[in-house]
C-alpha cells in the first residue's frame, strides 16, 4: 500500500512501500507477455503523459503499463500545446485536472516541477524525471531488476559509474539502495562527481577498476551532453578509455556480477557494445521490468486513492 497521492521521489518512500511495488511488479511481469493473464483492473481510469524532455522507454512504458490494465491514455504533445502560447505549467496541469484525468506522469527539465504540480491538482502525479533531482520509476525498475537477479539488497555491492552530477537515476538509486541496506560506490571523472553524494551514504571513488572490484552489480550511466554547460572532459574517446566499462574492467567484479544501464546507452562510450550484448547484461530485462514496475505503481496508487475516498465517505 502507498501512503501518498503522488509518487515524487524515492526519498519519500518507506522500505515497505518500495518492497510492495517490487513484489507487485513480479506479478505484473507475468501479464506483459501472457495476454490471457492481463486484467482490466484499471478500466475507466485515465492517464496523461506530459514529457517536456525527450524519452523513449519511460514514456512508452507508462503507456503500455496503462493499456495492459485497461486504462485510457493520452499524451500531451508539448510542442503543439498551449504552453507554446505562454500557458504556465501549473495552469496546464489544472486544466488537465479539470477534465477528470486521474494520473499524470511528468518529465521536466526543472527540479521540483512534479512537486509543484502535485500541490495544485487532485490527480496523482508521478515523477518521470525532474532535472538532476530524481527519476523514481527508473530507480524502482532498477531495484526490482537487482532483487530479481540477486534475491536480496542486504550488503549487495552496487557500483555506479558515469555522469553522476547530472544523473537523477544515480541520485534516486543511491537513496533507494541505502534505504534497503546495500553498499553503493560511485565512480567516474572528478568533474562529473562533485555533488557531495557521500552525504547520501555512497562511497566515492575516482578509479574505475578499484570501484568495480568485487561489485555484484555494475551500472553504467549515460554521459548527458544535453545537461553540460561546459565540457567536463576533453573528448569522448578519452573519457571512454579512462572511465568506460570494458571486459577487462568488468572482470574485476564478482564472478556472478550483472551489468545494468538505464539507457539509452552511448555504445562505445560508457560501455563496450560487446558487454551491452553479452549474457551478463540485464539492460533488456530492465526495459521489461520498467513496464511491470509502472503497472504496479499505477495499481498501488489507484488502491490508495480508492481507500482514501472510501474512508472520507464514512
Ligand atoms: N531511462 C530512461 O529514462 O530512458 P528514456 O529517456 O528513453 O525515457
mmCIF file of C-alpha atoms and ligand atoms in Angstrom:
data_model
loop_
_atom_site.group_PDB
_atom_site.id
_atom_site.type_symbol
_atom_site.label_atom_id
_atom_site.label_comp_id
_atom_site.label_asym_id
_atom_site.label_seq_id
_atom_site.Cartn_x
_atom_site.Cartn_y
_atom_site.Cartn_z
ATOM 1 C CA UNK A 1 0.000 0.000 0.000
ATOM 2 C CA UNK A 2 1.273 3.505 -0.769
ATOM 3 C CA UNK A 3 0.689 6.352 1.692
ATOM 4 C CA UNK A 4 0.759 9.354 -0.625
ATOM 5 C CA UNK A 5 -1.396 10.554 -3.534
ATOM 6 C CA UNK A 6 1.724 11.153 -5.639
ATOM 7 C CA UNK A 7 4.960 9.330 -6.403
ATOM 8 C CA UNK A 8 7.517 12.127 -6.487
ATOM 9 C CA UNK A 9 10.754 10.583 -5.266
ATOM 10 C CA UNK A 10 12.401 7.559 -3.688
ATOM 11 C CA UNK A 11 13.213 9.968 -0.855
ATOM 12 C CA UNK A 12 9.519 9.905 0.162
ATOM 13 C CA UNK A 13 9.068 6.112 0.081
ATOM 14 C CA UNK A 14 9.374 3.816 3.065
ATOM 15 C CA UNK A 15 11.128 0.458 2.627
ATOM 16 C CA UNK A 16 7.763 -1.336 2.893
ATOM 17 C CA UNK A 17 6.390 0.793 0.031
ATOM 18 C CA UNK A 18 9.406 0.052 -2.186
ATOM 19 C CA UNK A 19 9.039 -3.667 -1.468
ATOM 20 C CA UNK A 20 5.300 -3.644 -2.188
ATOM 21 C CA UNK A 21 5.992 -2.082 -5.610
ATOM 22 C CA UNK A 22 8.706 -4.691 -6.327
ATOM 23 C CA UNK A 23 6.518 -7.582 -5.191
ATOM 24 C CA UNK A 24 3.544 -6.452 -7.268
ATOM 25 C CA UNK A 25 5.819 -5.827 -10.269
ATOM 26 C CA UNK A 26 6.791 -9.529 -10.179
ATOM 27 C CA UNK A 27 3.135 -10.439 -10.643
ATOM 28 C CA UNK A 28 2.603 -7.760 -13.291
ATOM 29 C CA UNK A 29 5.571 -9.022 -15.302
ATOM 30 C CA UNK A 30 3.737 -12.270 -15.973
ATOM 31 C CA UNK A 31 0.929 -10.259 -17.593
ATOM 32 C CA UNK A 32 3.186 -8.451 -20.062
ATOM 33 C CA UNK A 33 3.983 -11.453 -22.217
ATOM 34 C CA UNK A 34 0.901 -13.520 -21.450
ATOM 35 C CA UNK A 35 -2.221 -11.808 -22.774
ATOM 36 C CA UNK A 36 -4.520 -14.338 -21.116
ATOM 37 C CA UNK A 37 -3.321 -13.132 -17.675
ATOM 38 C CA UNK A 38 -3.973 -9.452 -18.354
ATOM 39 C CA UNK A 39 -6.773 -7.801 -16.407
ATOM 40 C CA UNK A 40 -8.839 -4.675 -16.921
ATOM 41 C CA UNK A 41 -8.290 -3.728 -13.265
ATOM 42 C CA UNK A 42 -7.893 -0.004 -14.048
ATOM 43 C CA UNK A 43 -10.733 0.260 -16.576
ATOM 44 C CA UNK A 44 -12.234 3.793 -16.653
ATOM 45 C CA UNK A 45 -9.076 5.288 -15.067
ATOM 46 C CA UNK A 46 -7.250 7.923 -17.118
ATOM 47 C CA UNK A 47 -3.546 8.710 -17.525
ATOM 48 C CA UNK A 48 -1.855 11.560 -19.356
ATOM 49 C CA UNK A 49 1.887 11.782 -20.015
ATOM 50 C CA UNK A 50 3.468 15.248 -20.018
ATOM 51 C CA UNK A 51 7.044 14.969 -21.290
ATOM 52 C CA UNK A 52 8.901 18.256 -21.558
ATOM 53 C CA UNK A 53 12.116 16.335 -22.248
ATOM 54 C CA UNK A 54 12.778 13.553 -24.723
ATOM 55 C CA UNK A 55 12.028 9.961 -23.819
ATOM 56 C CA UNK A 56 11.535 6.591 -25.440
ATOM 57 C CA UNK A 57 11.293 3.938 -22.727
ATOM 58 C CA UNK A 58 9.762 5.893 -19.820
ATOM 59 C CA UNK A 59 7.010 7.489 -21.883
ATOM 60 C CA UNK A 60 6.114 4.402 -23.902
ATOM 61 C CA UNK A 61 6.288 2.119 -20.859
ATOM 62 C CA UNK A 62 3.811 4.328 -18.984
ATOM 63 C CA UNK A 63 1.508 3.974 -21.979
ATOM 64 C CA UNK A 64 1.955 0.203 -22.092
ATOM 65 C CA UNK A 65 1.566 -0.147 -18.317
ATOM 66 C CA UNK A 66 -1.741 1.700 -18.553
ATOM 67 C CA UNK A 67 -3.020 -0.161 -21.627
ATOM 68 C CA UNK A 68 -2.194 -3.561 -20.141
ATOM 69 C CA UNK A 69 -4.536 -2.694 -17.252
ATOM 70 C CA UNK A 70 -7.392 -1.281 -19.310
ATOM 71 C CA UNK A 71 -6.740 2.424 -18.678
ATOM 72 C CA UNK A 72 -7.445 5.240 -21.106
ATOM 73 C CA UNK A 73 -4.231 7.024 -22.017
ATOM 74 C CA UNK A 74 -3.317 10.212 -23.811
ATOM 75 C CA UNK A 75 -0.093 12.182 -24.282
ATOM 76 C CA UNK A 76 0.176 15.959 -24.068
ATOM 77 C CA UNK A 77 2.006 16.977 -27.231
ATOM 78 C CA UNK A 78 4.115 19.649 -25.568
ATOM 79 C CA UNK A 79 5.404 21.102 -28.859
ATOM 80 C CA UNK A 80 1.872 21.872 -30.069
ATOM 81 C CA UNK A 81 0.250 22.573 -26.687
ATOM 82 C CA UNK A 82 -0.805 25.963 -25.326
ATOM 83 C CA UNK A 83 2.472 26.037 -23.395
ATOM 84 C CA UNK A 84 3.794 27.475 -26.672
ATOM 85 C CA UNK A 85 1.318 30.381 -26.238
ATOM 86 C CA UNK A 86 2.705 31.075 -22.800
ATOM 87 C CA UNK A 87 0.400 28.988 -20.584
ATOM 88 C CA UNK A 88 2.151 28.118 -17.328
ATOM 89 C CA UNK A 89 2.911 24.607 -16.148
ATOM 90 C CA UNK A 90 0.516 24.961 -13.228
ATOM 91 C CA UNK A 91 -2.325 26.291 -15.422
ATOM 92 C CA UNK A 92 -1.703 23.439 -17.869
ATOM 93 C CA UNK A 93 -1.904 20.871 -15.065
ATOM 94 C CA UNK A 94 -5.021 22.446 -13.541
ATOM 95 C CA UNK A 95 -6.681 22.455 -16.972
ATOM 96 C CA UNK A 96 -5.987 18.735 -17.432
ATOM 97 C CA UNK A 97 -7.101 18.042 -13.866
ATOM 98 C CA UNK A 98 -10.480 19.709 -14.518
ATOM 99 C CA UNK A 99 -11.002 17.316 -17.420
ATOM 100 C CA UNK A 100 -11.058 14.498 -14.883
ATOM 101 C CA UNK A 101 -7.649 12.954 -15.555
ATOM 102 C CA UNK A 102 -6.693 10.615 -12.709
ATOM 103 C CA UNK A 103 -2.911 10.205 -13.194
ATOM 104 C CA UNK A 104 -0.267 12.456 -14.736
ATOM 105 C CA UNK A 105 3.248 11.204 -15.471
ATOM 106 C CA UNK A 106 5.504 14.213 -15.913
ATOM 107 C CA UNK A 107 9.106 14.662 -17.029
ATOM 108 C CA UNK A 108 10.521 18.170 -16.805
ATOM 109 C CA UNK A 109 13.961 19.759 -17.007
ATOM 110 C CA UNK A 110 13.350 21.761 -13.827
ATOM 111 C CA UNK A 111 13.914 20.176 -10.435
ATOM 112 C CA UNK A 112 10.683 20.148 -8.442
ATOM 113 C CA UNK A 113 8.259 20.630 -11.377
ATOM 114 C CA UNK A 114 6.190 17.490 -10.478
ATOM 115 C CA UNK A 115 6.171 18.507 -6.798
ATOM 116 C CA UNK A 116 4.804 21.938 -7.732
ATOM 117 C CA UNK A 117 2.001 20.489 -9.850
ATOM 118 C CA UNK A 118 1.105 17.927 -7.190
ATOM 119 C CA UNK A 119 0.088 20.722 -4.813
ATOM 120 C CA UNK A 120 -2.427 22.152 -7.280
ATOM 121 C CA UNK A 121 -4.271 19.122 -8.648
ATOM 122 C CA UNK A 122 -6.428 16.247 -7.423
ATOM 123 C CA UNK A 123 -4.797 13.809 -9.885
ATOM 124 C CA UNK A 124 -1.940 11.587 -8.753
ATOM 125 C CA UNK A 125 1.358 12.953 -10.060
ATOM 126 C CA UNK A 126 4.135 10.537 -10.975
ATOM 127 C CA UNK A 127 7.608 11.963 -11.409
ATOM 128 C CA UNK A 128 9.082 10.627 -14.672
ATOM 129 C CA UNK A 129 12.308 12.581 -14.095
ATOM 130 C CA UNK A 130 12.837 16.156 -12.840
ATOM 131 C CA UNK A 131 16.090 17.875 -13.763
ATOM 132 C CA UNK A 132 19.040 16.262 -11.992
ATOM 133 C CA UNK A 133 16.903 15.549 -8.925
ATOM 134 C CA UNK A 134 15.086 12.188 -9.075
ATOM 135 C CA UNK A 135 13.831 9.557 -11.527
ATOM 136 C CA UNK A 136 11.926 7.338 -9.091
ATOM 137 C CA UNK A 137 10.265 4.967 -11.552
ATOM 138 C CA UNK A 138 13.629 4.235 -13.201
ATOM 139 C CA UNK A 139 15.129 3.583 -9.791
ATOM 140 C CA UNK A 140 12.260 1.268 -8.840
ATOM 141 C CA UNK A 141 12.750 -0.766 -12.001
ATOM 142 C CA UNK A 142 16.492 -0.888 -11.302
ATOM 143 C CA UNK A 143 15.836 -2.041 -7.733
ATOM 144 C CA UNK A 144 13.367 -4.647 -8.980
ATOM 145 C CA UNK A 145 15.933 -5.929 -11.509
ATOM 146 C CA UNK A 146 18.612 -6.225 -8.806
ATOM 147 C CA UNK A 147 16.188 -8.006 -6.473
ATOM 148 C CA UNK A 148 15.116 -10.379 -9.247
ATOM 149 C CA UNK A 149 18.726 -11.235 -10.131
ATOM 150 C CA UNK A 150 20.319 -11.191 -6.667
ATOM 151 C CA UNK A 151 17.468 -12.029 -4.271
ATOM 152 C CA UNK A 152 18.384 -9.529 -1.534
ATOM 153 C CA UNK A 153 19.657 -5.992 -1.010
ATOM 154 C CA UNK A 154 21.399 -6.702 2.282
ATOM 155 C CA UNK A 155 25.111 -5.963 1.760
ATOM 156 C CA UNK A 156 24.708 -6.058 -2.026
ATOM 157 C CA UNK A 157 27.666 -4.204 -3.563
ATOM 158 C CA UNK A 158 26.478 -1.842 -6.278
ATOM 159 C CA UNK A 159 28.887 0.300 -8.293
ATOM 160 C CA UNK A 160 27.519 3.137 -10.427
ATOM 161 C CA UNK A 161 29.883 4.692 -12.976
ATOM 162 C CA UNK A 162 29.469 7.773 -15.127
ATOM 163 C CA UNK A 163 27.998 11.243 -15.165
ATOM 164 C CA UNK A 164 26.882 11.273 -11.531
ATOM 165 C CA UNK A 165 26.494 15.059 -11.269
ATOM 166 C CA UNK A 166 23.780 15.200 -13.909
ATOM 167 C CA UNK A 167 22.140 11.897 -13.073
ATOM 168 C CA UNK A 168 18.740 11.794 -11.404
ATOM 169 C CA UNK A 169 18.970 7.989 -11.783
ATOM 170 C CA UNK A 170 22.138 7.868 -9.660
ATOM 171 C CA UNK A 171 20.570 10.079 -7.009
ATOM 172 C CA UNK A 172 17.355 8.026 -6.759
ATOM 173 C CA UNK A 173 19.311 4.764 -6.772
ATOM 174 C CA UNK A 174 21.706 5.855 -4.040
ATOM 175 C CA UNK A 175 18.767 6.917 -1.844
ATOM 176 C CA UNK A 176 16.846 3.687 -2.513
ATOM 177 C CA UNK A 177 19.794 1.307 -2.199
ATOM 178 C CA UNK A 178 20.946 2.835 1.083
ATOM 179 C CA UNK A 179 17.408 2.523 2.495
ATOM 180 C CA UNK A 180 17.420 -1.150 1.516
ATOM 181 C CA UNK A 181 20.805 -1.986 3.098
ATOM 182 C CA UNK A 182 23.049 -2.128 0.018
ATOM 183 C CA UNK A 183 26.576 -0.695 -0.302
ATOM 184 C CA UNK A 184 26.918 1.881 -3.071
ATOM 185 C CA UNK A 185 30.122 3.049 -4.749
ATOM 186 C CA UNK A 186 30.056 5.914 -7.228
ATOM 187 C CA UNK A 187 32.873 6.293 -9.740
ATOM 188 C CA UNK A 188 33.838 8.477 -12.661
ATOM 189 C CA UNK A 189 35.699 11.580 -13.691
ATOM 190 C CA UNK A 190 36.264 14.049 -10.851
ATOM 191 C CA UNK A 191 34.494 16.763 -12.875
ATOM 192 C CA UNK A 192 31.362 14.586 -13.073
ATOM 193 C CA UNK A 193 31.375 13.582 -9.412
ATOM 194 C CA UNK A 194 31.387 16.764 -7.364
ATOM 195 C CA UNK A 195 27.907 16.928 -5.850
ATOM 196 C CA UNK A 196 28.522 15.582 -2.356
ATOM 197 C CA UNK A 197 26.922 12.156 -2.796
ATOM 198 C CA UNK A 198 28.842 10.919 0.269
ATOM 199 C CA UNK A 199 26.236 12.762 2.314
ATOM 200 C CA UNK A 200 23.678 10.230 0.987
ATOM 201 C CA UNK A 201 25.855 7.349 2.198
ATOM 202 C CA UNK A 202 27.698 6.457 -1.023
ATOM 203 C CA UNK A 203 31.422 5.746 -1.271
ATOM 204 C CA UNK A 204 33.065 7.907 -3.930
ATOM 205 C CA UNK A 205 35.987 6.509 -5.933
ATOM 206 C CA UNK A 206 37.840 8.038 -8.878
ATOM 207 C CA UNK A 207 39.474 4.806 -10.032
ATOM 208 C CA UNK A 208 37.031 2.718 -12.057
ATOM 209 C CA UNK A 209 38.918 -0.594 -11.645
ATOM 210 C CA UNK A 210 39.001 -0.151 -7.874
ATOM 211 C CA UNK A 211 35.303 0.824 -7.805
ATOM 212 C CA UNK A 212 34.288 -2.301 -9.762
ATOM 213 C CA UNK A 213 36.392 -4.688 -7.677
ATOM 214 C CA UNK A 214 34.055 -7.233 -6.023
ATOM 215 C CA UNK A 215 30.842 -5.492 -7.179
ATOM 216 C CA UNK A 216 27.669 -7.605 -7.503
ATOM 217 C CA UNK A 217 26.050 -5.035 -9.776
ATOM 218 C CA UNK A 218 27.873 -2.671 -12.134
ATOM 219 C CA UNK A 219 25.743 0.129 -13.548
ATOM 220 C CA UNK A 220 26.910 2.462 -16.297
ATOM 221 C CA UNK A 221 25.340 5.881 -16.765
ATOM 222 C CA UNK A 222 24.988 7.905 -19.925
ATOM 223 C CA UNK A 223 27.144 10.986 -20.438
ATOM 224 C CA UNK A 224 24.426 13.637 -20.573
ATOM 225 C CA UNK A 225 25.754 16.061 -23.149
ATOM 226 C CA UNK A 226 22.461 17.975 -23.065
ATOM 227 C CA UNK A 227 22.984 18.961 -19.400
ATOM 228 C CA UNK A 228 26.613 20.040 -19.638
ATOM 229 C CA UNK A 229 27.103 23.788 -19.965
ATOM 230 C CA UNK A 230 30.836 23.486 -20.416
ATOM 231 C CA UNK A 231 32.833 20.386 -21.300
ATOM 232 C CA UNK A 232 33.632 18.284 -18.224
ATOM 233 C CA UNK A 233 36.227 16.257 -20.133
ATOM 234 C CA UNK A 234 38.206 16.876 -23.328
ATOM 235 C CA UNK A 235 36.652 14.258 -25.618
ATOM 236 C CA UNK A 236 34.501 11.138 -25.586
ATOM 237 C CA UNK A 237 37.268 8.838 -26.817
ATOM 238 C CA UNK A 238 39.492 9.869 -23.941
ATOM 239 C CA UNK A 239 36.564 9.527 -21.498
ATOM 240 C CA UNK A 240 35.823 6.020 -22.695
ATOM 241 C CA UNK A 241 39.465 4.947 -22.380
ATOM 242 C CA UNK A 242 39.679 6.078 -18.751
ATOM 243 C CA UNK A 243 36.142 5.668 -17.410
ATOM 244 C CA UNK A 244 34.367 3.350 -19.860
ATOM 245 C CA UNK A 245 33.377 -0.157 -18.754
ATOM 246 C CA UNK A 246 35.053 -2.809 -20.886
ATOM 247 C CA UNK A 247 35.623 -6.542 -20.469
ATOM 248 C CA UNK A 248 38.870 -6.052 -18.562
ATOM 249 C CA UNK A 249 37.280 -3.682 -16.041
ATOM 250 C CA UNK A 250 34.194 -5.871 -15.664
ATOM 251 C CA UNK A 251 36.354 -8.942 -14.929
ATOM 252 C CA UNK A 252 37.241 -7.329 -11.568
ATOM 253 C CA UNK A 253 33.603 -7.557 -10.422
ATOM 254 C CA UNK A 254 32.174 -10.570 -8.524
ATOM 255 C CA UNK A 255 32.024 -13.800 -10.550
ATOM 256 C CA UNK A 256 28.242 -13.638 -10.977
ATOM 257 C CA UNK A 257 28.014 -9.843 -11.335
ATOM 258 C CA UNK A 258 25.429 -8.271 -13.629
ATOM 259 C CA UNK A 259 25.714 -5.215 -15.854
ATOM 260 C CA UNK A 260 22.993 -2.585 -15.851
ATOM 261 C CA UNK A 261 22.372 0.768 -17.562
ATOM 262 C CA UNK A 262 19.190 2.881 -17.523
ATOM 263 C CA UNK A 263 19.663 3.515 -21.277
ATOM 264 C CA UNK A 264 19.810 4.994 -23.796
ATOM 265 C CA UNK A 265 23.407 3.783 -23.996
ATOM 266 C CA UNK A 266 26.167 5.645 -25.832
ATOM 267 C CA UNK A 267 27.694 2.399 -27.124
ATOM 268 C CA UNK A 268 31.460 2.554 -27.086
ATOM 269 C CA UNK A 269 31.468 5.427 -24.560
ATOM 270 C CA UNK A 270 30.107 4.191 -21.205
ATOM 271 C CA UNK A 271 30.036 0.515 -22.215
ATOM 272 C CA UNK A 272 31.582 -1.541 -24.976
ATOM 273 C CA UNK A 273 28.990 -2.875 -27.457
ATOM 274 C CA UNK A 274 30.190 -6.425 -26.660
ATOM 275 C CA UNK A 275 29.322 -6.030 -22.960
ATOM 276 C CA UNK A 276 25.935 -4.484 -23.806
ATOM 277 C CA UNK A 277 25.048 -7.546 -25.873
ATOM 278 C CA UNK A 278 26.574 -10.163 -23.581
ATOM 279 C CA UNK A 279 24.697 -12.512 -21.250
ATOM 280 C CA UNK A 280 25.863 -10.614 -18.161
ATOM 281 C CA UNK A 281 23.859 -7.596 -19.349
ATOM 282 C CA UNK A 282 20.445 -7.004 -17.723
ATOM 283 C CA UNK A 283 19.740 -3.927 -19.880
ATOM 284 C CA UNK A 284 16.950 -5.505 -21.969
ATOM 285 C CA UNK A 285 15.415 -7.028 -18.825
ATOM 286 C CA UNK A 286 15.363 -3.553 -17.277
ATOM 287 C CA UNK A 287 13.116 -2.381 -20.118
ATOM 288 C CA UNK A 288 10.532 -5.111 -19.494
ATOM 289 C CA UNK A 289 10.794 -4.553 -15.751
ATOM 290 C CA UNK A 290 10.079 -0.859 -16.374
ATOM 291 C CA UNK A 291 6.645 -1.715 -17.723
ATOM 292 C CA UNK A 292 5.974 -4.117 -14.821
ATOM 293 C CA UNK A 293 7.026 -1.566 -12.203
ATOM 294 C CA UNK A 294 4.880 1.159 -13.754
ATOM 295 C CA UNK A 295 1.915 -1.245 -13.843
ATOM 296 C CA UNK A 296 2.485 -1.864 -10.130
ATOM 297 C CA UNK A 297 2.760 1.855 -9.334
ATOM 298 C CA UNK A 298 -0.476 2.717 -11.166
ATOM 299 C CA UNK A 299 -2.308 -0.110 -9.403
ATOM 300 C CA UNK A 300 -0.983 0.778 -5.947
ATOM 301 C CA UNK A 301 -1.765 4.478 -6.377
ATOM 302 C CA UNK A 302 -5.261 3.514 -7.508
ATOM 303 C CA UNK A 303 -5.724 1.260 -4.454
ATOM 304 C CA UNK A 304 -4.521 4.044 -2.177
ATOM 305 C CA UNK A 305 -6.812 6.653 -3.753
ATOM 306 C CA UNK A 306 -9.802 4.302 -3.585
ATOM 307 C CA UNK A 307 -9.162 3.571 0.067
ATOM 308 C CA UNK A 308 -8.810 7.296 0.934
ATOM 309 C CA UNK A 309 -12.065 8.060 -0.919
ATOM 310 C CA UNK A 310 -13.850 5.254 0.911
ATOM 311 C CA UNK A 311 -12.710 6.413 4.343
ATOM 312 C CA UNK A 312 -13.646 10.035 3.563
ATOM 313 C CA UNK A 313 -17.228 8.882 2.811
ATOM 314 C CA UNK A 314 -17.593 7.111 6.175
HETATM 315 N N1 LIG B 1 15.966 5.507 -18.879
HETATM 316 C C1 LIG B 1 15.188 6.482 -19.382
HETATM 317 O O1 LIG B 1 14.654 7.330 -18.627
HETATM 318 O O2 LIG B 1 15.031 6.409 -20.722
HETATM 319 P P1 LIG B 1 14.182 7.400 -21.637
HETATM 320 O O3 LIG B 1 14.862 8.744 -21.576
HETATM 321 O O4 LIG B 1 14.172 6.795 -23.002
HETATM 322 O O5 LIG B 1 12.800 7.507 -21.034
#
